[in-house]
Coordinates of C-alpha atoms in Angstrom, one line a residue:
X1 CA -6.4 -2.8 16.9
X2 CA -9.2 -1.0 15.5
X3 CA -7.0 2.1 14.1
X4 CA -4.8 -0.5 12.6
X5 CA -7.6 -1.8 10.9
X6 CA -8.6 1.6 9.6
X7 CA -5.3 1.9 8.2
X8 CA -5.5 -0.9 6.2
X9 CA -8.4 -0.5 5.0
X10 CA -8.7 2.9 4.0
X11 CA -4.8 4.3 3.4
X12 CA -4.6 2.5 -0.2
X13 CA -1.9 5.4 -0.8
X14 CA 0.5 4.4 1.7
X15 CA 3.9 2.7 1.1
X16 CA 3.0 -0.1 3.8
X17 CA 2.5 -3.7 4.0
X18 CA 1.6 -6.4 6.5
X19 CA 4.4 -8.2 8.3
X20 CA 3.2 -10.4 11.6
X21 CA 6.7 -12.6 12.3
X22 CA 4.9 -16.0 13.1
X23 CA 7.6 -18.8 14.1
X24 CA 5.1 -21.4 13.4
X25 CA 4.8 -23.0 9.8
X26 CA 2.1 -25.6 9.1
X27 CA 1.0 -26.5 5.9
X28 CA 4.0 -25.6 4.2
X29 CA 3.8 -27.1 0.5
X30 CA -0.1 -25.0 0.0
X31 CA -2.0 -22.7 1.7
X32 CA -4.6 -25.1 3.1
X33 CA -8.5 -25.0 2.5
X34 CA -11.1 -25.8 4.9
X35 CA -13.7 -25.3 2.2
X36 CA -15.9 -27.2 -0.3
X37 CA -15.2 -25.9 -3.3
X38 CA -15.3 -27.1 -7.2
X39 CA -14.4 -25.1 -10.0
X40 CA -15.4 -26.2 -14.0
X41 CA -14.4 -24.6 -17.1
X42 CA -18.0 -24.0 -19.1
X43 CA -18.2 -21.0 -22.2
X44 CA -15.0 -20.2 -20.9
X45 CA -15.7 -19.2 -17.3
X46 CA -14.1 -20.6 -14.0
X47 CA -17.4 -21.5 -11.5
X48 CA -16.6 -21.7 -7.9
X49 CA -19.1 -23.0 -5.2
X50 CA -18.9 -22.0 -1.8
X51 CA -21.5 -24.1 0.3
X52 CA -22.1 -24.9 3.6
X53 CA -24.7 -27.3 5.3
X54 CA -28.0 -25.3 3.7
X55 CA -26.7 -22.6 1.9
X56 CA -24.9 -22.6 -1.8
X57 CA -23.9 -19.5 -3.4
X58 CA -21.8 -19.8 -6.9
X59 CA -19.5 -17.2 -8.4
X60 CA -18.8 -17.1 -12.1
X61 CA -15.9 -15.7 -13.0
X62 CA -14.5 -15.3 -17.2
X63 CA -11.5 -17.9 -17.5
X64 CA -9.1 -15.8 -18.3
X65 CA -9.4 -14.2 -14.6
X66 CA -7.9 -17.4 -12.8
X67 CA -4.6 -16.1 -13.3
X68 CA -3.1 -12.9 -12.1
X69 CA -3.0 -11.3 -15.3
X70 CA -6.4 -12.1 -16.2
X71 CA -7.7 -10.3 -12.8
X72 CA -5.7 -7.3 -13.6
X73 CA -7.0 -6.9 -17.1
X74 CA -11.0 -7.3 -15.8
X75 CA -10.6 -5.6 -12.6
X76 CA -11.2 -1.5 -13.4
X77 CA -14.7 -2.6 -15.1
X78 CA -16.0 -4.0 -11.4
X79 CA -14.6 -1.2 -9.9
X80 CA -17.2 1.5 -9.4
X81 CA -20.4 -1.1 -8.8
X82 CA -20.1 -4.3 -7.5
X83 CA -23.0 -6.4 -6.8
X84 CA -21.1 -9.8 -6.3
X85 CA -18.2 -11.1 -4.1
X86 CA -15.0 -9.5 -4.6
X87 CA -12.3 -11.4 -6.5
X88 CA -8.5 -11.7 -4.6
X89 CA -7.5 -9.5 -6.8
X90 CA -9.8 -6.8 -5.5
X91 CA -8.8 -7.3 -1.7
X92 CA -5.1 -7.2 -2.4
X93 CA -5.4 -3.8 -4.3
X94 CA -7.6 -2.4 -1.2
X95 CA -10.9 -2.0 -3.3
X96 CA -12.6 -4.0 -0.6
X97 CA -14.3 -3.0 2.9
X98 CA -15.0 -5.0 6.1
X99 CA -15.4 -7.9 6.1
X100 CA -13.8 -8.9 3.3
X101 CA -10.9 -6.2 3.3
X102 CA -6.8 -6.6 3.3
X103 CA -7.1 -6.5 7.1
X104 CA -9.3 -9.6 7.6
X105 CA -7.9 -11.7 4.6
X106 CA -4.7 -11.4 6.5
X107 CA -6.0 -12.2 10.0
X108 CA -7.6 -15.2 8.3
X109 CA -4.0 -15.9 6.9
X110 CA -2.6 -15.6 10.1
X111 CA -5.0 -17.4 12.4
X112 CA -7.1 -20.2 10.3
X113 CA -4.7 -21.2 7.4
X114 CA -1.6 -20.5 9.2
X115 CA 0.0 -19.6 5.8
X116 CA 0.6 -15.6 6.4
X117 CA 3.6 -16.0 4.7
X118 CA 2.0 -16.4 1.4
X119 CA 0.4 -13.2 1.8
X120 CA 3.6 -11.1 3.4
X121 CA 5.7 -12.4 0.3
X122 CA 3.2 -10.9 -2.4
X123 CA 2.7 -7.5 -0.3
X124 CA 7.1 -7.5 -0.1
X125 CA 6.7 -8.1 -3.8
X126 CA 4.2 -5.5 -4.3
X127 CA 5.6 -2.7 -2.5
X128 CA 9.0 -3.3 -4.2
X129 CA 7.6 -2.8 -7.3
X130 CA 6.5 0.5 -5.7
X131 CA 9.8 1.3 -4.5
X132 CA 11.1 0.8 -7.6
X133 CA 8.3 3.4 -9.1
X134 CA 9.4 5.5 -6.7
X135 CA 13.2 5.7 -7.5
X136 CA 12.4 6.2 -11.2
X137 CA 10.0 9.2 -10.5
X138 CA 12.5 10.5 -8.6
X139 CA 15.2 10.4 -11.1
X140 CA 13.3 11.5 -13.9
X141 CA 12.8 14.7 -12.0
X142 CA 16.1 15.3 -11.2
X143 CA 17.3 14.7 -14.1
X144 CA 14.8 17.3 -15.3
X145 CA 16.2 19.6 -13.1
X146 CA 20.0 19.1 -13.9
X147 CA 19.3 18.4 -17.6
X148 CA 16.3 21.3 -18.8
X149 CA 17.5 20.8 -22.3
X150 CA 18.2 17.0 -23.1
X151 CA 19.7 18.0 -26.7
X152 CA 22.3 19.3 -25.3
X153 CA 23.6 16.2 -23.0
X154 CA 26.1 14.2 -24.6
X155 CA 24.6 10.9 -23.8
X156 CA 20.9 10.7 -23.7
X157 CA 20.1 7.2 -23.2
X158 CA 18.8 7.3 -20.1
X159 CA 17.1 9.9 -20.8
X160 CA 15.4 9.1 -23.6
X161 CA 14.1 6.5 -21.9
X162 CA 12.6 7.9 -18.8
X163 CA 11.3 10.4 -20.8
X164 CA 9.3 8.2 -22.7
X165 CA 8.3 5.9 -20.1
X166 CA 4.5 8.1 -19.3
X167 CA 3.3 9.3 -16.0
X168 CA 4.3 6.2 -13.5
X169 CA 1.3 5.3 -10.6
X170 CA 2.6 4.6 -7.5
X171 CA 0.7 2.3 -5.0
X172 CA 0.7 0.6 -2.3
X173 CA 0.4 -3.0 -3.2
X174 CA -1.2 -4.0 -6.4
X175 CA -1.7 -1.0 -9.2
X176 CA -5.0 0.2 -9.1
X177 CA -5.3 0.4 -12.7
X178 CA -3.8 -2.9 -14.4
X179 CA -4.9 -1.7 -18.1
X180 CA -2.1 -2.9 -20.9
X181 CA -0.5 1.0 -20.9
X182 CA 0.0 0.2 -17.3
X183 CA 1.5 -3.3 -17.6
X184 CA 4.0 -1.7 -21.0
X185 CA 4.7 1.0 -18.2
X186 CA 6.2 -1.2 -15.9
X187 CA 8.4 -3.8 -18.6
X188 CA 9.6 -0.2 -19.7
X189 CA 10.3 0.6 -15.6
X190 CA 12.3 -3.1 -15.7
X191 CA 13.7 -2.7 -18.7
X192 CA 15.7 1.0 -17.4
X193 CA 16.5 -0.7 -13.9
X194 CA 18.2 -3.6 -15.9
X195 CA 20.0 -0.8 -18.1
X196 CA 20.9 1.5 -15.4
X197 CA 22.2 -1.6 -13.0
X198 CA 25.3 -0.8 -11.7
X199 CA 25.8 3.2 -12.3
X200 CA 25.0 5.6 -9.6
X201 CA 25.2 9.1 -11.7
X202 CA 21.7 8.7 -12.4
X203 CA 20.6 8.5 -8.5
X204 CA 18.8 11.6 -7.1
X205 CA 20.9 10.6 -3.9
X206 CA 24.3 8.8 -3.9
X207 CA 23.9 5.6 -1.8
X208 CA 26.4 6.2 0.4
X209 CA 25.6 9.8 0.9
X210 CA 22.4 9.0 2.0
X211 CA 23.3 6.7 4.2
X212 CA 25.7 8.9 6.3
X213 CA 23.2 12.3 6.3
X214 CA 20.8 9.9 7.6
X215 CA 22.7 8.5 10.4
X216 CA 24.2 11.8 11.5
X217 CA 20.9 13.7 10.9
X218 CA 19.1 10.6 13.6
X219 CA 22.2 9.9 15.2
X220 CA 22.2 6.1 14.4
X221 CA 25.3 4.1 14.8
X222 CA 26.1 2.0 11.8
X223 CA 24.4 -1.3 11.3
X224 CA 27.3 -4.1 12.1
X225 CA 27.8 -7.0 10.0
X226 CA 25.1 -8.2 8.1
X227 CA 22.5 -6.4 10.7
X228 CA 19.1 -5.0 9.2
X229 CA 17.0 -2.7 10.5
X230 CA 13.5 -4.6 10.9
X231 CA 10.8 -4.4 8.5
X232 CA 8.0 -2.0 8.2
X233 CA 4.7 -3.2 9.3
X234 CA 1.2 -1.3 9.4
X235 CA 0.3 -4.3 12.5
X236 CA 2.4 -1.8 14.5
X237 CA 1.2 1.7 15.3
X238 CA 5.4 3.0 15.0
X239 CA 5.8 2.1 11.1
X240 CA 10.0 2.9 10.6
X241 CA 10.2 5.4 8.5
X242 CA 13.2 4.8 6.7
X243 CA 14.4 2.4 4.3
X244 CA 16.8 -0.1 4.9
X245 CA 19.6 1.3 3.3
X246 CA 18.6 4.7 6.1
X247 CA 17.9 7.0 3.7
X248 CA 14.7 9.4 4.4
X249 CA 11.2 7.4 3.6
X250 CA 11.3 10.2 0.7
X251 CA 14.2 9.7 -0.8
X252 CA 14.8 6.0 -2.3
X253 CA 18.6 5.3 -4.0
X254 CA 19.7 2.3 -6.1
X255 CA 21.1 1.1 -3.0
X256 CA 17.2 0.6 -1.0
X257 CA 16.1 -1.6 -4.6
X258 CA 18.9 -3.6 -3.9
X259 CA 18.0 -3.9 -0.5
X260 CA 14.8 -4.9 -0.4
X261 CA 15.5 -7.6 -3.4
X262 CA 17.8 -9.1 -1.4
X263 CA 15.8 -8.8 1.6
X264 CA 12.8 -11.0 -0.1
X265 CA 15.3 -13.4 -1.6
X266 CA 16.4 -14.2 1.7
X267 CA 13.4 -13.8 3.8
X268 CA 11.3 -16.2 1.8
X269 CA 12.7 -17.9 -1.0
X270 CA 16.4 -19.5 0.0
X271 CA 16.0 -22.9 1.3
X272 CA 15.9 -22.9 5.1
X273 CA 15.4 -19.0 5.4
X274 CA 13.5 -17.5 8.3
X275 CA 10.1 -17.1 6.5
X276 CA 10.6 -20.1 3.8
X277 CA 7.5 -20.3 0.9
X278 CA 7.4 -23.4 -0.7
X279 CA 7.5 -22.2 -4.5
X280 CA 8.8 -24.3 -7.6
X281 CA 12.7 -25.5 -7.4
X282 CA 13.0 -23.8 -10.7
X283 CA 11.5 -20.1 -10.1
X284 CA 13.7 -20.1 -6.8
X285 CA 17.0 -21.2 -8.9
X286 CA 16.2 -18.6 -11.2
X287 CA 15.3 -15.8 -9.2
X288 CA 18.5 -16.6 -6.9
X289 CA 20.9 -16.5 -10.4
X290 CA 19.0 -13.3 -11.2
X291 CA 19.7 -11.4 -8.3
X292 CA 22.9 -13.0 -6.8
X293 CA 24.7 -13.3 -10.2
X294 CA 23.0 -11.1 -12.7
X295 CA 23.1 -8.5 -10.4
X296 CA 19.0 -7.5 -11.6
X297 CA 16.6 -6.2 -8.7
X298 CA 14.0 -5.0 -11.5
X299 CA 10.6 -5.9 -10.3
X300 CA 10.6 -8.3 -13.2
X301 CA 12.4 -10.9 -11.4
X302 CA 9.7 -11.6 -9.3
X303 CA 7.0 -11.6 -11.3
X304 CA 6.6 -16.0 -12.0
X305 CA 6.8 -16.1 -7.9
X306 CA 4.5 -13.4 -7.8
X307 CA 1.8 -14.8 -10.1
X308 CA 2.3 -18.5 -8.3
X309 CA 1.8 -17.2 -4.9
X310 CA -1.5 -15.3 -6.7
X311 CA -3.4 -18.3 -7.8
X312 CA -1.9 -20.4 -4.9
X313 CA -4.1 -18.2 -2.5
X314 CA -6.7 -18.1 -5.1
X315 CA -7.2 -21.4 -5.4
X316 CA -6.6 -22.7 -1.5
X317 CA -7.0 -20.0 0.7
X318 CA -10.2 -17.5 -0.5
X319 CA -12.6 -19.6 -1.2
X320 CA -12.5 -20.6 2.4
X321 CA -12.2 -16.6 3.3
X322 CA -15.3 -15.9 1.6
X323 CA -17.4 -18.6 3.0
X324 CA -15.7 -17.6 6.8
X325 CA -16.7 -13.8 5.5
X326 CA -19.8 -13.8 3.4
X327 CA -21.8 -16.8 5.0
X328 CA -20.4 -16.5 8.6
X329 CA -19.7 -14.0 10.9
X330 CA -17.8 -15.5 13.6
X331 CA -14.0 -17.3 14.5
X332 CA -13.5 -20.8 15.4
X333 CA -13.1 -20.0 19.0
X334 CA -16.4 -17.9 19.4
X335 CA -17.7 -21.1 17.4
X336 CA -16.1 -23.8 19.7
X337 CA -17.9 -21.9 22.8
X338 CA -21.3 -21.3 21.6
X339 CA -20.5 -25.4 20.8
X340 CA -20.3 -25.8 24.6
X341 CA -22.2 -23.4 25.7
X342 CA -25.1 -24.6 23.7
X343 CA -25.4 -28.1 24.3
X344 CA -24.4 -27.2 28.4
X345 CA -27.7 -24.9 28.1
X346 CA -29.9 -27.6 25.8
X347 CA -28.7 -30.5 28.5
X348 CA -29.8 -28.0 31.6
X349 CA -33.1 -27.8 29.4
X350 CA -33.8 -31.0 28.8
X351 CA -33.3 -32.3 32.6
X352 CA -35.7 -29.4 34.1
X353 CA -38.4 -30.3 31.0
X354 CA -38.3 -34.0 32.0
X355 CA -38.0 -33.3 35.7
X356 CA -40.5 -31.4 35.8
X357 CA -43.2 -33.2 33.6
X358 CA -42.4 -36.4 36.1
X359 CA -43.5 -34.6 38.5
X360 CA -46.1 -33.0 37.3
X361 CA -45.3 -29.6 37.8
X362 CA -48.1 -27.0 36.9
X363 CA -47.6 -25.8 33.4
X364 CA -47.0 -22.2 34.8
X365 CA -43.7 -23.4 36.3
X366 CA -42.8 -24.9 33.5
X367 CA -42.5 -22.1 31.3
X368 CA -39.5 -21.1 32.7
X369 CA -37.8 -23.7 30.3
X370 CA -38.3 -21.5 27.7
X371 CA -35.1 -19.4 28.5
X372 CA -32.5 -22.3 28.3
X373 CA -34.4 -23.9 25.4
X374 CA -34.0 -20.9 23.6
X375 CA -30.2 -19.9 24.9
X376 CA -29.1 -23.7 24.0
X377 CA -31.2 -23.8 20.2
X378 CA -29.5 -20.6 19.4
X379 CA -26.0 -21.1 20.0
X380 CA -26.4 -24.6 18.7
X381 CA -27.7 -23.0 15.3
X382 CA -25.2 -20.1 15.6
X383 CA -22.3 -22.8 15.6
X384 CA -24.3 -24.9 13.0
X385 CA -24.5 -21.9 10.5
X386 CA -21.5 -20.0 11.3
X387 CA -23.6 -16.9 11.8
X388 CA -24.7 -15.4 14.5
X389 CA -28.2 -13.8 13.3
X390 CA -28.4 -11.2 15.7
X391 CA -25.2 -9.4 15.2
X392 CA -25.6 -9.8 11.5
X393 CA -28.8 -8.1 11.3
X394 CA -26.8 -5.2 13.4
X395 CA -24.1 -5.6 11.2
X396 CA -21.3 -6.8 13.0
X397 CA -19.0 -9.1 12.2
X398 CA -16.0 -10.9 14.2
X399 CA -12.3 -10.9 12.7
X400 CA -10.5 -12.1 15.9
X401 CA -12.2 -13.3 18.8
X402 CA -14.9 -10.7 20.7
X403 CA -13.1 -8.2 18.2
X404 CA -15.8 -6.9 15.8
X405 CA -15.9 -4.8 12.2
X406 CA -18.8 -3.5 10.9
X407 CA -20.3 -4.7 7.6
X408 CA -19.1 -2.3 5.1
X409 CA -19.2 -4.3 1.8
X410 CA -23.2 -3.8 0.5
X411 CA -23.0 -7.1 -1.0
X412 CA -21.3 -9.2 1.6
X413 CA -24.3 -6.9 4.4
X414 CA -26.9 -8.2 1.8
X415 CA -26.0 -11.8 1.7
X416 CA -25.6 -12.0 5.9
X417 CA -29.0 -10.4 6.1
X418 CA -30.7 -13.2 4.1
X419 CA -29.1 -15.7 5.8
X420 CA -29.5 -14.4 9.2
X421 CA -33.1 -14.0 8.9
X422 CA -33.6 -17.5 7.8
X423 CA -31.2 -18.8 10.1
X424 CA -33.5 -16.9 13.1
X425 CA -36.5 -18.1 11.1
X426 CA -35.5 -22.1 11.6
X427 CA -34.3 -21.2 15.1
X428 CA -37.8 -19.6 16.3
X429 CA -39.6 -23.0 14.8
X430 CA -37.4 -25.2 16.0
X431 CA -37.8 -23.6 19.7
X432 CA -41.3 -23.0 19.8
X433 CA -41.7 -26.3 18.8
X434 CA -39.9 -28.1 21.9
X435 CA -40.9 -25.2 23.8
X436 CA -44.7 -26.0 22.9
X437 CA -44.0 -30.1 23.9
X438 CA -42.5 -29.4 27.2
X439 CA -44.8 -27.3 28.5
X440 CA -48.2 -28.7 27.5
X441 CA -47.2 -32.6 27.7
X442 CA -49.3 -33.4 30.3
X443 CA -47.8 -34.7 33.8
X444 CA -47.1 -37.9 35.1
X445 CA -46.0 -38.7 38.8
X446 CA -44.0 -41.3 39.2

């Protein structure tokens, strides 16, 4: 679990992508919030509070980063310093570390909003639109290769194009560098995959061909029927290797754009399909016509589901991350049993304390009581502030249950600091305070 994490965190280069197959769908119309949050609109900035029983923290963000585009066009000027929270933005393009990186958004997907889904359909989305990067690189260079003087071709369309279409990034997930020469980059990256649709003399790799050197070069049998070979996930340490056409990793054709199109068409978006997000009737109806009868698997078609699943997540789901993340450090269940655990201790305390005074013990004896006083008042707090102090001042934090990360985010190690030492401050006076009456009450026999 721990290389996986690594992987996610630090392997931004990487065609991969999360994919946990959950059978279990709750929630289904939004992807839930368990947090207080309220957002205003002053001198044209969003304001978000995350609070909790004692502690507030706001984050102002300019308006025009509440949608996708609007994070994309802000985010390189955060990138180098940032002494704030990280936007959504930020932990989908991997600019994030523990606690608040890809890894542990998605485990908080996963496990508290049950709405994983939601994430897995952006990170499909994403890495199509670096599969699609991928193809055109490729063609561009063999093209370059076939063609050294375009002059000369008789038809140069194609080539005209992809010649003036600029260096193209390739990434895993979101582009690391959303300017506008990016964003023209990729309309000019739809705009050829619409225009070269349908003809394979452009692919570096016939479809077919690739298909059948791959299966006699692994010895695969053919898929039958309408078989798939199962999707790449980085959960898993064996990430397949090979598209799902079964062409080399390398090597993508028309035919793998097509494929994974279709794949996230009918993974997520038809009614009644095996991972089913609940988007508007009309962006489904459109990118079904699209696909199905246009024929388009341009990363373009996506792009209204893709920016609705964005502020969907925005708006439901991180706030609540970033209060489990930056204010807390633990998981319900370690929360639920320091719940029990504390109040079993504090109950245990409370019966010797009065026990003993009624019997007027010698004080000596009684200042045993300070060890379940002090185990009880501390897990009590822990639940009540959803930090544990000590492991925050060590810098630990939980993602799943005994299953710690460091703290590598300076702000996010900042903030947990602050509000473990005051968190251990009110638990030291609130313990030496019944510590101090049980012991020194004076006696009474009954």
């Amino acid at each position: 679990m721990e290389s996986v994490r690594r992987r996610c965190s630090l392997n931004s280069q990487a065609d991969t992508h999360v994919t946990d197959r959950r059978d279990s769908h709750e929630n289904p119309g939004s992807v839930g919030s368990d947090t207080t949050l309220r957002s205003a609109n002053e001198l044209g900035r969003h304001e978000y509070l995350l609070s909790d029983n004692s502690t507030s923290i706001r984050i102002s963000i300019p308006a025009e980063n509440s949608s996708l585009e609007g994070a994309m066009a802000t985010h390189g000027q955060f990138h180098a310093v940032r002494d704030r929270l990280p936007t959504l933005y930020e932990v989908l393009a991997r600019d994030t570390k523990p606690p608040v990186d890809l890894f542990s958004f998605y485990i908080y997907m996963r496990d508290q909003q049950r709405a994983v889904d939601y994430l897995d359909f952006w990170l499909d989305v994403s890495q199509h639109t670096s599969l699609c990067r991928h193809y055109v690189r490729e063609l561009r260079r063999s093209i370059l290769v076939e063609t050294p003087d375009l002059e000369k071709t008789g038809s140069k369309r194609s080539s005209y194009v992809l010649d003036h279409m600029g260096e193209i990034n390739d990434h895993a997930g979101p582009s690391t560098e959303p300017n506008q020469e990016e964003k023209l980059k990729d309309q000019s990256l739809s705009a050829f995959l619409r225009q070269d649709n349908g003809t394979s003399n452009h692919s570096p790799q016939s479809s077919l061909g690739s298909q059948q050197s791959a299966m006699r070069a692994s010895g695969d049998r053919p898929l039958a029927g309408g078989d798939r070979l199962p999707r790449p996930s980085f959960m898993s340490r064996d990430s397949p290797t090979r598209t799902d056409s079964g062409s080399p990793a390398h090597t993508v054709t028309r035919a793998d754009i097509r494929a994974s199109a279709e794949k996230i068409l009918y993974t997520y978006l038809l009614p009644g399909s095996e991972r089913e997000v609940m988007l508007p009737q009309g962006i489904v109806q459109q990118i079904t016509t699209s696909i199905e009868e246009e024929g388009r698997d341009d990363p373009e078609v996506f792009d209204s589901a893709k920016d609705y699943t964005f502020q969907a997540m925005e708006r439901d789901a991180f706030p609540g991350f970033l209060r489990a993340k930056a204010l807390g450090n633990l998981v319900p269940p370690s929360l639920f049993l320091r719940l029990v655990l504390g109040l079993i201790s504090l109950t245990a305390a409370l019966w010797a304390g009065f026990t003993l005074i009624f019997l007027d013990a010698p004080r000596r004896l009684r200042a045993w009581e300070i060890f379940p006083f002090t185990i009880g008042i501390y897990l009590l707090f822990s639940h009540q502030y959803h930090l544990d102090p000590i492991l925050a001042l060590v810098g630990l934090s939980e993602y799943t249950f005994f299953n710690f990360s460091r703290l590598e985010e300076p702000y996010v190690r900042k903030l947990l600091t602050k509000r473990a030492l005051m968190a251990l401050l009110v638990t030291i006076v609130v313990g030496v305070a019944v510590i101090v009456l049980f012991i020194f009450v004076p006696g009474y026999r009954l």
